[in-house]
CSV table of C-alpha atoms (C1' of nucleotides) in Angstrom, one decimal:
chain,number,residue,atom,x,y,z
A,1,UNK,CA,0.0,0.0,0.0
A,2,UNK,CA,1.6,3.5,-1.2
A,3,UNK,CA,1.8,6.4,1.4
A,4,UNK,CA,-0.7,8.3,-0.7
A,5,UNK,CA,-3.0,5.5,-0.9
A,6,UNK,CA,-3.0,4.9,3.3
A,7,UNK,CA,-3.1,8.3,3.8
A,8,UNK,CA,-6.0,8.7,1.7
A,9,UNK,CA,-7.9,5.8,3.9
A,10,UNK,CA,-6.5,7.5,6.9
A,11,UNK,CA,-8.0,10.6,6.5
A,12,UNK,CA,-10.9,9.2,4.8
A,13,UNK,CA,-11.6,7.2,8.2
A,14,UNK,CA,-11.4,9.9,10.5
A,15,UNK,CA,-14.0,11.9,8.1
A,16,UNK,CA,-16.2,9.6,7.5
A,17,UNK,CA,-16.7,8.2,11.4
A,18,UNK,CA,-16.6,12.2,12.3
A,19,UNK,CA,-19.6,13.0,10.3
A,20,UNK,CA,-20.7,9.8,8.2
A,21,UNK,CA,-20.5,8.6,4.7
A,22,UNK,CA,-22.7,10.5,2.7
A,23,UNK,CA,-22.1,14.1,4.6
A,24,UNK,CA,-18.7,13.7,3.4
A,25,UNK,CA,-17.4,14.8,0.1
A,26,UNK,CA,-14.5,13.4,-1.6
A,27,UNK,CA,-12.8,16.5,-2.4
A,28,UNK,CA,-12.7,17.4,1.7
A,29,UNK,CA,-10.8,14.2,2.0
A,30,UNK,CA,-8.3,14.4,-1.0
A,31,UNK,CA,-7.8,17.6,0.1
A,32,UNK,CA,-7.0,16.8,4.3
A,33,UNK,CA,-5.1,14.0,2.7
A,34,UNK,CA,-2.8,16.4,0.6
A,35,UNK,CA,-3.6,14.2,-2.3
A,36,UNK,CA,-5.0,14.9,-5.6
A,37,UNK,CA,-8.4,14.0,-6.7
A,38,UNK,CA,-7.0,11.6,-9.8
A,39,UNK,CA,-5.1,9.8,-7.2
A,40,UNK,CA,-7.9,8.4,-5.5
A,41,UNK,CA,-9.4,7.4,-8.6
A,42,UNK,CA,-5.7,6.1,-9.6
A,43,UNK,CA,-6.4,3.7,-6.6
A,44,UNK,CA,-10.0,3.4,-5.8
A,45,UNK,CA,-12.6,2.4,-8.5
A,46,UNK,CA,-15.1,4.2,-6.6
A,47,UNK,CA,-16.3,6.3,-2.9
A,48,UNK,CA,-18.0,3.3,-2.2
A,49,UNK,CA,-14.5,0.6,-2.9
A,50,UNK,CA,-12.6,3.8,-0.7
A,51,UNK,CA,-15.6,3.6,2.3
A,52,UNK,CA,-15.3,-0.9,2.2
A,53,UNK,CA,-11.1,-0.3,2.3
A,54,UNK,CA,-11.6,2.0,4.8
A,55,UNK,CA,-13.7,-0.8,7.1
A,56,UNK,CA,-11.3,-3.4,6.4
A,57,UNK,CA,-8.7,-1.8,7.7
A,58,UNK,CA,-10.8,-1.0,10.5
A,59,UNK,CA,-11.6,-4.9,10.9
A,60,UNK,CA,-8.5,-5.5,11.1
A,61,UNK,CA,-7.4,-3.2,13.5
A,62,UNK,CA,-10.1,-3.9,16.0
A,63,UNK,CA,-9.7,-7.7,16.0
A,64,UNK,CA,-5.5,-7.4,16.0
A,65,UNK,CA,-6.8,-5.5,19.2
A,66,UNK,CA,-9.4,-8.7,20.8
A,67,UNK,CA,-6.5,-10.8,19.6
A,68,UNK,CA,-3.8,-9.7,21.7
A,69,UNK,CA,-5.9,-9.3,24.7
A,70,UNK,CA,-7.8,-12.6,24.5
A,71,UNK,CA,-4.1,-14.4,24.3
A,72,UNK,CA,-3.0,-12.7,27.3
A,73,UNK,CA,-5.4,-13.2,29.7
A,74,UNK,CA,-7.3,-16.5,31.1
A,75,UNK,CA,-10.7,-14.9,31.6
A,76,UNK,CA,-12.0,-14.7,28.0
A,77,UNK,CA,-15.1,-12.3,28.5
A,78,UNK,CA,-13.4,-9.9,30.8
A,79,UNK,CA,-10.2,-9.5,28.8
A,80,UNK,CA,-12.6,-8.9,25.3
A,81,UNK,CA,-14.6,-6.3,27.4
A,82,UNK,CA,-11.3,-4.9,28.4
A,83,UNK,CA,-9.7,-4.4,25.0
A,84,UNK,CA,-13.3,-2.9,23.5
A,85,UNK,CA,-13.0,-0.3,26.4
A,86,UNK,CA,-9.2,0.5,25.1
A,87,UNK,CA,-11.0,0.3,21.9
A,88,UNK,CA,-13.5,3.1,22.6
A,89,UNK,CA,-11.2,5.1,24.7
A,90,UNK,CA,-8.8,5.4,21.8
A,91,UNK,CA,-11.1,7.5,19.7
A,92,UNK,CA,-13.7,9.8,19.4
A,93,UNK,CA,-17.5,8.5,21.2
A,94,UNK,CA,-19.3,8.8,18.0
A,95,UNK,CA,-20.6,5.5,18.0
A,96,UNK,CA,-19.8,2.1,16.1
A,97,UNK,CA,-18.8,2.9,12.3
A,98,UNK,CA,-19.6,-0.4,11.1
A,99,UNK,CA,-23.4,-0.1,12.6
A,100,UNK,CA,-23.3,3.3,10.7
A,101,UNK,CA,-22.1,2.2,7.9
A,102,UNK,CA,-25.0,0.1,7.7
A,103,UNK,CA,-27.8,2.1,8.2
A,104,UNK,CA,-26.5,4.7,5.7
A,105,UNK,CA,-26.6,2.1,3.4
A,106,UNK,CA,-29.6,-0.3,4.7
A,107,UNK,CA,-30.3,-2.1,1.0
A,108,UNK,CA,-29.4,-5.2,2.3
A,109,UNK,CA,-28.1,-6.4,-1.5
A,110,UNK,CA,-25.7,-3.4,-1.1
A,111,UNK,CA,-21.9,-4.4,-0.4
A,112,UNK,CA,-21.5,-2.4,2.1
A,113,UNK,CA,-23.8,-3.7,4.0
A,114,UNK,CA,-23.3,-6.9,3.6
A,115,UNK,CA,-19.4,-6.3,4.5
A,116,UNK,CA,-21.1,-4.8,7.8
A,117,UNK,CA,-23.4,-7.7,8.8
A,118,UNK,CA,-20.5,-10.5,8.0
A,119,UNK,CA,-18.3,-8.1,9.8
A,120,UNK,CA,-21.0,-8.6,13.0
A,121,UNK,CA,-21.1,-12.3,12.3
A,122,UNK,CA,-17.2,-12.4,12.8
A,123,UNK,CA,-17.2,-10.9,16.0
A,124,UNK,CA,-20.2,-13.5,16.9
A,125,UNK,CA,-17.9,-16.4,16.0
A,126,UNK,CA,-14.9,-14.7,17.8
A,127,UNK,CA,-17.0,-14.8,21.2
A,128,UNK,CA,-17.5,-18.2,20.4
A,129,UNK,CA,-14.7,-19.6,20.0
A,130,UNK,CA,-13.3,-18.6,23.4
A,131,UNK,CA,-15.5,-21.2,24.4
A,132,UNK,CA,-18.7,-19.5,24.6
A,133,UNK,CA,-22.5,-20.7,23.6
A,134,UNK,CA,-24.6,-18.9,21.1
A,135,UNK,CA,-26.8,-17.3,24.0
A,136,UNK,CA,-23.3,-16.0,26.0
A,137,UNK,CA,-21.8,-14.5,22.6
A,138,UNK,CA,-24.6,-12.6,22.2
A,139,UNK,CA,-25.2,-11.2,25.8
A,140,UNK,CA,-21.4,-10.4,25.4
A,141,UNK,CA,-21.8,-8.8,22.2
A,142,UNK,CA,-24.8,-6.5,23.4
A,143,UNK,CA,-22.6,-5.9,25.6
A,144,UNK,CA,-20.3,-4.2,23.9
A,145,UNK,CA,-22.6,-2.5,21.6
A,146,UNK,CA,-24.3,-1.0,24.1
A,147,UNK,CA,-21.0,0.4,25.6
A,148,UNK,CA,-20.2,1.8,22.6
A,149,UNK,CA,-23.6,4.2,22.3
A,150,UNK,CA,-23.5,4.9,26.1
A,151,UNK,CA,-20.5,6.3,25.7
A,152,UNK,CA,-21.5,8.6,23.4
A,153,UNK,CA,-23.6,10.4,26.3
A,154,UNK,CA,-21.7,9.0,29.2
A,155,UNK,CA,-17.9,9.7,29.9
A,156,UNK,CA,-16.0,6.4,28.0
A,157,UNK,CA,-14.2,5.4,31.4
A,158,UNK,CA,-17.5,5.2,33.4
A,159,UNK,CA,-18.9,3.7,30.7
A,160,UNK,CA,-15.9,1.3,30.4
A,161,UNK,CA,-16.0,0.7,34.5
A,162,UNK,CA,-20.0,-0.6,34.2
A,163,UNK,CA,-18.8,-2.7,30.9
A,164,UNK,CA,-16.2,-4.9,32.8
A,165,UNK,CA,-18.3,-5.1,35.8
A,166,UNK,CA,-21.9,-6.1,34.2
A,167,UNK,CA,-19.3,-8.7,31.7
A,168,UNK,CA,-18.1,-10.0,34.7
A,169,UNK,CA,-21.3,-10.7,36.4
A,170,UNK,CA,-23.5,-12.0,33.3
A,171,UNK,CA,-21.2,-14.1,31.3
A,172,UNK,CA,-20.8,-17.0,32.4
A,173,UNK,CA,-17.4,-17.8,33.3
B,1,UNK,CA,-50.5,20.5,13.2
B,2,UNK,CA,-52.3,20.6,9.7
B,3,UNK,CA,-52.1,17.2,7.7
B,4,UNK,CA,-49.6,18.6,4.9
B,5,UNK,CA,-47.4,19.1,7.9
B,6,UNK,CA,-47.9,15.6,9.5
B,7,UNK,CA,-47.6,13.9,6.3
B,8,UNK,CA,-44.0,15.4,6.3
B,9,UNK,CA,-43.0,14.4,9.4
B,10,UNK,CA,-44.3,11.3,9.0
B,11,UNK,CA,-42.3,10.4,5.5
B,12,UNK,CA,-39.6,12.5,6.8
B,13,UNK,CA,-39.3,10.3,9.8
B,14,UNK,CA,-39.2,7.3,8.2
B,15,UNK,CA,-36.7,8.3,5.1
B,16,UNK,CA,-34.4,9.7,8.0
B,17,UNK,CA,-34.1,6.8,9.6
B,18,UNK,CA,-33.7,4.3,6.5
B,19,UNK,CA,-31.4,5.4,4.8
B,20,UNK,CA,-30.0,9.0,7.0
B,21,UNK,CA,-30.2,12.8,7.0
B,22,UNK,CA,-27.7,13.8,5.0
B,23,UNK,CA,-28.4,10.8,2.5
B,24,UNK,CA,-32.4,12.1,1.3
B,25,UNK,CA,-33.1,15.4,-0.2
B,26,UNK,CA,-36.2,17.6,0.7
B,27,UNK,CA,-37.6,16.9,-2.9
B,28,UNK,CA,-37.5,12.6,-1.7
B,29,UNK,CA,-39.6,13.7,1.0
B,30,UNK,CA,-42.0,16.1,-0.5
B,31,UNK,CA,-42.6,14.2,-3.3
B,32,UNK,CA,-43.4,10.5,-1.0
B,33,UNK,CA,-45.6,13.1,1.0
B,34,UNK,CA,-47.7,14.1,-1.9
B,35,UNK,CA,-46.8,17.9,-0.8
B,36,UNK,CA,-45.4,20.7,-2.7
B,37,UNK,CA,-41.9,21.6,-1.7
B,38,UNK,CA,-42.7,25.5,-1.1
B,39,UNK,CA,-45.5,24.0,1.7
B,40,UNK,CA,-42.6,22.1,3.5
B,41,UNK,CA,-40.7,25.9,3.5
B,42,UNK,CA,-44.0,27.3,4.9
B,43,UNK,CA,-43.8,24.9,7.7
B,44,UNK,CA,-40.7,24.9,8.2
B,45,UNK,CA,-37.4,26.9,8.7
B,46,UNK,CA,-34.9,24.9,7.0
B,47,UNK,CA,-34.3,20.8,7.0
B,48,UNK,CA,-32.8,21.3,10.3
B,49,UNK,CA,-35.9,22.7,11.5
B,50,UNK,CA,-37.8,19.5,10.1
B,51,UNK,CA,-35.0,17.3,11.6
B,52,UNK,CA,-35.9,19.0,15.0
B,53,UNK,CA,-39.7,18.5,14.9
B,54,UNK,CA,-39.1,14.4,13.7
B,55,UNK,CA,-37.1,13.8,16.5
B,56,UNK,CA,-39.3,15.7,19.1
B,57,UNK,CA,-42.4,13.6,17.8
B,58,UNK,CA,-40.4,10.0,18.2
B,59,UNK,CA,-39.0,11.3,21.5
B,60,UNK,CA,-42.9,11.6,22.2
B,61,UNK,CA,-43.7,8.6,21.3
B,62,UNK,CA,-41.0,6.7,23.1
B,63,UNK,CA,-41.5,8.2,26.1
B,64,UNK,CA,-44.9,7.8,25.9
B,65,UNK,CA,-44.8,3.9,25.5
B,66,UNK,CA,-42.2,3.8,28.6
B,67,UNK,CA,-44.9,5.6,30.7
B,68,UNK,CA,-47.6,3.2,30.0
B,69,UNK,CA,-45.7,0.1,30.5
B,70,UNK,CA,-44.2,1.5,33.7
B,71,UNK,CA,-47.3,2.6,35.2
B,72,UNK,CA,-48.8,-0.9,35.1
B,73,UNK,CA,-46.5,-3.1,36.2
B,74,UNK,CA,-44.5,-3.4,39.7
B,75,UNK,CA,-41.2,-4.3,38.3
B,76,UNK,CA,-39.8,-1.2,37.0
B,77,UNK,CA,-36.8,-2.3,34.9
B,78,UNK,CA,-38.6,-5.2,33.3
B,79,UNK,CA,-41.5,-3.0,32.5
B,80,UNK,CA,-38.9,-0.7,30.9
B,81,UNK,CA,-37.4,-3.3,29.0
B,82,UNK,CA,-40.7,-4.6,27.6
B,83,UNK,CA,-41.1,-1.1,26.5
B,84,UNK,CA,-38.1,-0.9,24.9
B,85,UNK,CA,-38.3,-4.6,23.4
B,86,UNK,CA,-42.1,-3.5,21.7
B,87,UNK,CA,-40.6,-0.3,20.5
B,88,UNK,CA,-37.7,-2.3,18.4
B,89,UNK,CA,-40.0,-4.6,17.3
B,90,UNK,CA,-42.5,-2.2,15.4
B,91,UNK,CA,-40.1,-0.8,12.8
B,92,UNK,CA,-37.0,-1.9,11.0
B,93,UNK,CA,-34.3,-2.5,13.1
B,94,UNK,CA,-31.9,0.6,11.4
B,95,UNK,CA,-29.9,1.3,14.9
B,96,UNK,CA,-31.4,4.7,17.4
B,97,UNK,CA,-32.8,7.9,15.3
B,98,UNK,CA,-31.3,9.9,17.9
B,99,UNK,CA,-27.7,8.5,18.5
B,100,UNK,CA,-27.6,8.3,14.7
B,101,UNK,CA,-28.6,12.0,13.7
B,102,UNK,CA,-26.0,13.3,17.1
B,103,UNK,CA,-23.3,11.1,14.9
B,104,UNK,CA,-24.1,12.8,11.8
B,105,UNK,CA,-23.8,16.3,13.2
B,106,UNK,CA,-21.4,15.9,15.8
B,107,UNK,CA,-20.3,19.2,16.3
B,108,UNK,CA,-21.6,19.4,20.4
B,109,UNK,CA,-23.4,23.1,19.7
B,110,UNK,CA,-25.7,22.6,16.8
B,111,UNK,CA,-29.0,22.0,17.7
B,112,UNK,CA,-29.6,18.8,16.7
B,113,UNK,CA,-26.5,17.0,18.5
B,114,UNK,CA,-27.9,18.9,21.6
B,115,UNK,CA,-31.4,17.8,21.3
B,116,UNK,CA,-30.0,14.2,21.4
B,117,UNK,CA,-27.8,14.6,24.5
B,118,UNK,CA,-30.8,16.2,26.2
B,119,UNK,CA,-33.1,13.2,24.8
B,120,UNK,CA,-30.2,11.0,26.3
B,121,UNK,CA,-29.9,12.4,29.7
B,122,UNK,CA,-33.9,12.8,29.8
B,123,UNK,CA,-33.9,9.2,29.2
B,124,UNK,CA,-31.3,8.8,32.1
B,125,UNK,CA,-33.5,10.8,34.4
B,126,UNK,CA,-36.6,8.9,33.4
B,127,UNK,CA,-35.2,5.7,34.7
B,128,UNK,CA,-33.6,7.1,37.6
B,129,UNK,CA,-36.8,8.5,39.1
B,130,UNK,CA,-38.3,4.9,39.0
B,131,UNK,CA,-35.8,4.5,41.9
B,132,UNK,CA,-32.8,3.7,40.3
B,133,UNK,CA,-29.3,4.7,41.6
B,134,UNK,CA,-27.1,6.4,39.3
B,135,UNK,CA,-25.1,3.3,38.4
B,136,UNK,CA,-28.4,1.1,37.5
B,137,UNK,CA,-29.8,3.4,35.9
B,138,UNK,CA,-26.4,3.8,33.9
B,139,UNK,CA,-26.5,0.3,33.1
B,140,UNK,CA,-30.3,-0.1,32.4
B,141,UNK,CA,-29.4,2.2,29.7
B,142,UNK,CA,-26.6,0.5,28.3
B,143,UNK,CA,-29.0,-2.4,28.2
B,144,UNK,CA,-31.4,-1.0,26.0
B,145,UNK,CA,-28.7,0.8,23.4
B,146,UNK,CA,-26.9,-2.5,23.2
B,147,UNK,CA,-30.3,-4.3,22.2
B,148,UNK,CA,-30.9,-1.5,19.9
B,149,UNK,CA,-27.6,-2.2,18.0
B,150,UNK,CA,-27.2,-6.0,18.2
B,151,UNK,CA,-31.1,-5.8,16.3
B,152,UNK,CA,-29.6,-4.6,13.4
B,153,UNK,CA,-27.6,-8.4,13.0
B,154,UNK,CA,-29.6,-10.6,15.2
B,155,UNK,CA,-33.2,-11.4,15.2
B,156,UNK,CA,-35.3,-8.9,16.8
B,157,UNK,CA,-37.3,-11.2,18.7
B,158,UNK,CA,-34.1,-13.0,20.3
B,159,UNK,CA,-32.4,-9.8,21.5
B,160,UNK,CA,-35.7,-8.8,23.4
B,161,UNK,CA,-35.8,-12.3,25.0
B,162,UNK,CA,-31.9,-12.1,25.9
B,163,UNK,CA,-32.7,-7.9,26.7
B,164,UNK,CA,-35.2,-8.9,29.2
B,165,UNK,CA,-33.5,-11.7,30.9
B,166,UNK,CA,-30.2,-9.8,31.7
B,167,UNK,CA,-32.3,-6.6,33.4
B,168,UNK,CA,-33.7,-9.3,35.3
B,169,UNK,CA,-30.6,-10.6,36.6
B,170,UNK,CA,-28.4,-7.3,36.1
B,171,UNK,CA,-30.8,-4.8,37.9
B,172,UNK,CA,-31.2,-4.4,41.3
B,173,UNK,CA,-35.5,-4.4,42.4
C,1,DT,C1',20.6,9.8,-17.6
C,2,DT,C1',16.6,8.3,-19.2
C,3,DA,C1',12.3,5.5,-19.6
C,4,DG,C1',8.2,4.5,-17.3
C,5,DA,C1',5.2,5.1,-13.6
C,6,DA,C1',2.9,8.0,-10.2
C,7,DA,C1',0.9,12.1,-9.0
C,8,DT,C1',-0.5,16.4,-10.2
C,9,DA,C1',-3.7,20.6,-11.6
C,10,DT,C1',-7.6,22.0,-14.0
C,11,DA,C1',-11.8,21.6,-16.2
C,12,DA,C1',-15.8,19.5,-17.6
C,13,DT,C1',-19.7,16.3,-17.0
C,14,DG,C1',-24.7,15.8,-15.5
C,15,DA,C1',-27.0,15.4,-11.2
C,16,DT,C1',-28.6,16.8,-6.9
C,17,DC,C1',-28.3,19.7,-2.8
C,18,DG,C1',-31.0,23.4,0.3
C,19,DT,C1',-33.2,27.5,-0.4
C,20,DT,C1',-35.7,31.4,-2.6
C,21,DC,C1',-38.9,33.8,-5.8
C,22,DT,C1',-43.0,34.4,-8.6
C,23,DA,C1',-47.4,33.4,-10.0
C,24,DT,C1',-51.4,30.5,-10.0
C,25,DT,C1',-54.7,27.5,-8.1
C,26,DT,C1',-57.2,25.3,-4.4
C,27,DA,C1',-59.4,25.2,0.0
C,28,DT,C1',-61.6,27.2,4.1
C,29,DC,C1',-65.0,29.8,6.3
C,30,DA,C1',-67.7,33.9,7.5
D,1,DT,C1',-70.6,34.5,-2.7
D,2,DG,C1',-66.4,36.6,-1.5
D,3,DA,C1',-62.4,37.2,1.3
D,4,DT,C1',-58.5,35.2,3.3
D,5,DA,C1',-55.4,31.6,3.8
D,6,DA,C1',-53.1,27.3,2.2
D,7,DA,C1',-51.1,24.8,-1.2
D,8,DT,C1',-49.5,24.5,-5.7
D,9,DA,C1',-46.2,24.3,-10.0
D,10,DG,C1',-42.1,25.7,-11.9
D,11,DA,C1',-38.0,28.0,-12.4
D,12,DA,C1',-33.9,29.9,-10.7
D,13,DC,C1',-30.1,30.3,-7.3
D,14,DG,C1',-25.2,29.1,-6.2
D,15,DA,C1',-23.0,25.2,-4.3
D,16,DT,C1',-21.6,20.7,-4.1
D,17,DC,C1',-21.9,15.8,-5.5
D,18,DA,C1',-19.2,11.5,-7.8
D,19,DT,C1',-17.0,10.7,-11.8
D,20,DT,C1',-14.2,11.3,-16.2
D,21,DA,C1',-11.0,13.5,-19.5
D,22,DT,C1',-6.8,15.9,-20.7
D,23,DA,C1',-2.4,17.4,-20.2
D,24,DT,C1',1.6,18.4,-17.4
D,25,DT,C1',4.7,17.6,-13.8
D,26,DT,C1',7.2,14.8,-10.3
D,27,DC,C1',9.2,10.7,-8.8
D,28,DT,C1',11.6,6.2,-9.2
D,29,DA,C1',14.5,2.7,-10.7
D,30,DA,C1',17.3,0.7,-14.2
DNA sequence: TTAGAAATATAATGATCGTTCTATTTATCA
DNA sequence: TGATAAATAGAACGATCATTATATTTCTAA
């Protein structure tokens, strides 16, 4: 991946989860990006190839995150509720990007959000493979979700206090 | 509020929250509403000023369905969660209007992102004066955002069911 | 140094955005 | 019926949208 290329997805990242998808113009982000308009199109077929890029690398980045924290630890639901919380604290509370991703594009047909709901389905079948039934991965999982929007009211580390405790507490161990 | 106006609100509501704000023009919603475009400017401001009035009349609505479910029951946080669970099940599961149009104008001193925070922390406050500490109420909340969320990727019916069970266990009587 | 690739600036496309203006028609009600 | 208000159609505004075309410059690697 060329510099111009990530800094493109970089920049187009930070817009897009500031303000969402469609308020966002590409010429705002070539131009935060110090890169020209042809060069996006040099390397993106389209907004919408630039917007899935943009939530693959974010995939990527938050699982890398699960990943490391699940391996370390020996209580599975604690140390997954932990790493979301560094998760939110490392950002901006404007809620989850994928979710938004979705709703701005809500045909279900459209890629997007299709990458969004396999996207959900992957962090279903993470839970569950650190050992947890269908009905813990999803108490975990709403969970986490609901973290995420509280904390777009609530101050993250409260938030991220009442996460780990009510994880602790509800999942099953 | 004349029927012209209603009907605006009404299709305005629902385009908002399918596909987003700054995703539908005025003319998609005038023209779904069966209403000239110059009688949307005679009712109203600017789209902001339509935004406003849609979220006011869901917040209505809401808040209205929380009241009646809480003043015939005895058990307060189940009562809200049944509330909550009927409310996601009678529309499309497309995430929360209100956390969704704060994200798309995130700036914290236009009016719509503080409408939202004050919906948020009215909601807070709702809960809280059915005798709920700060923390409870704190993670009623969280709760009910996380069951709005996981909706959009798991059945709606199996997210109430899980929704209702872990208020039952999570929330002290 | 030079050939080829990458990135650039600029302009044009047709469409849509929110908003405003004008002029005409329709509905309401005394 | 006649007066007043509500709603209408249609065009125009300047701005921005995603996308494409053209032509020039900068970088890179042999």
């Amino acid at each position: 991946m060329s510099k111009k290329k990530q800094d493109l997805v970089d920049h187009a990242e930070s817009l897009f989860y500031n303000y969402g998808i469609h308020a966002i113009g590409l010429k705002r982000i070539v131009t935060e990006a110090n890169v020209a308009l042809m060069t996006m199109y040099n390397h993106f077929e389209s907004k919408e190839d630039l917007v899935l890029e943009v939530l693959k690398q974010r995939e990527d980045r938050y699982f890398d995150l699960l990943r490391s924290h699940v391996n370390t630890s020996d209580n599975q639901a604690l140390a997954i509720a932990r790493a979301h919380s560094e998760w939110l604290r490392s950002s901006r509370q404007n809620g989850c990007m994928f979710l938004r991703a979705k709703e701005e594009y809500s045909d279900p047909t459209h890629p997007i959000n299709t990458y969004v709901v396999a996207h959900k389905e992957a962090l279903l079948a993470f839970v569950k493979k650190e050992n947890f039934n269908h009905e813990d991965a999803m108490r975990l999982v709403l969970l986490l979700e609901g973290a995420t929007s509280l904390a777009e009211v609530v101050d993250v580390d409260e938030v991220a206090t009442q996460l780990q405790s009510m994880v602790t507490t509800t999942i099953g161990e």
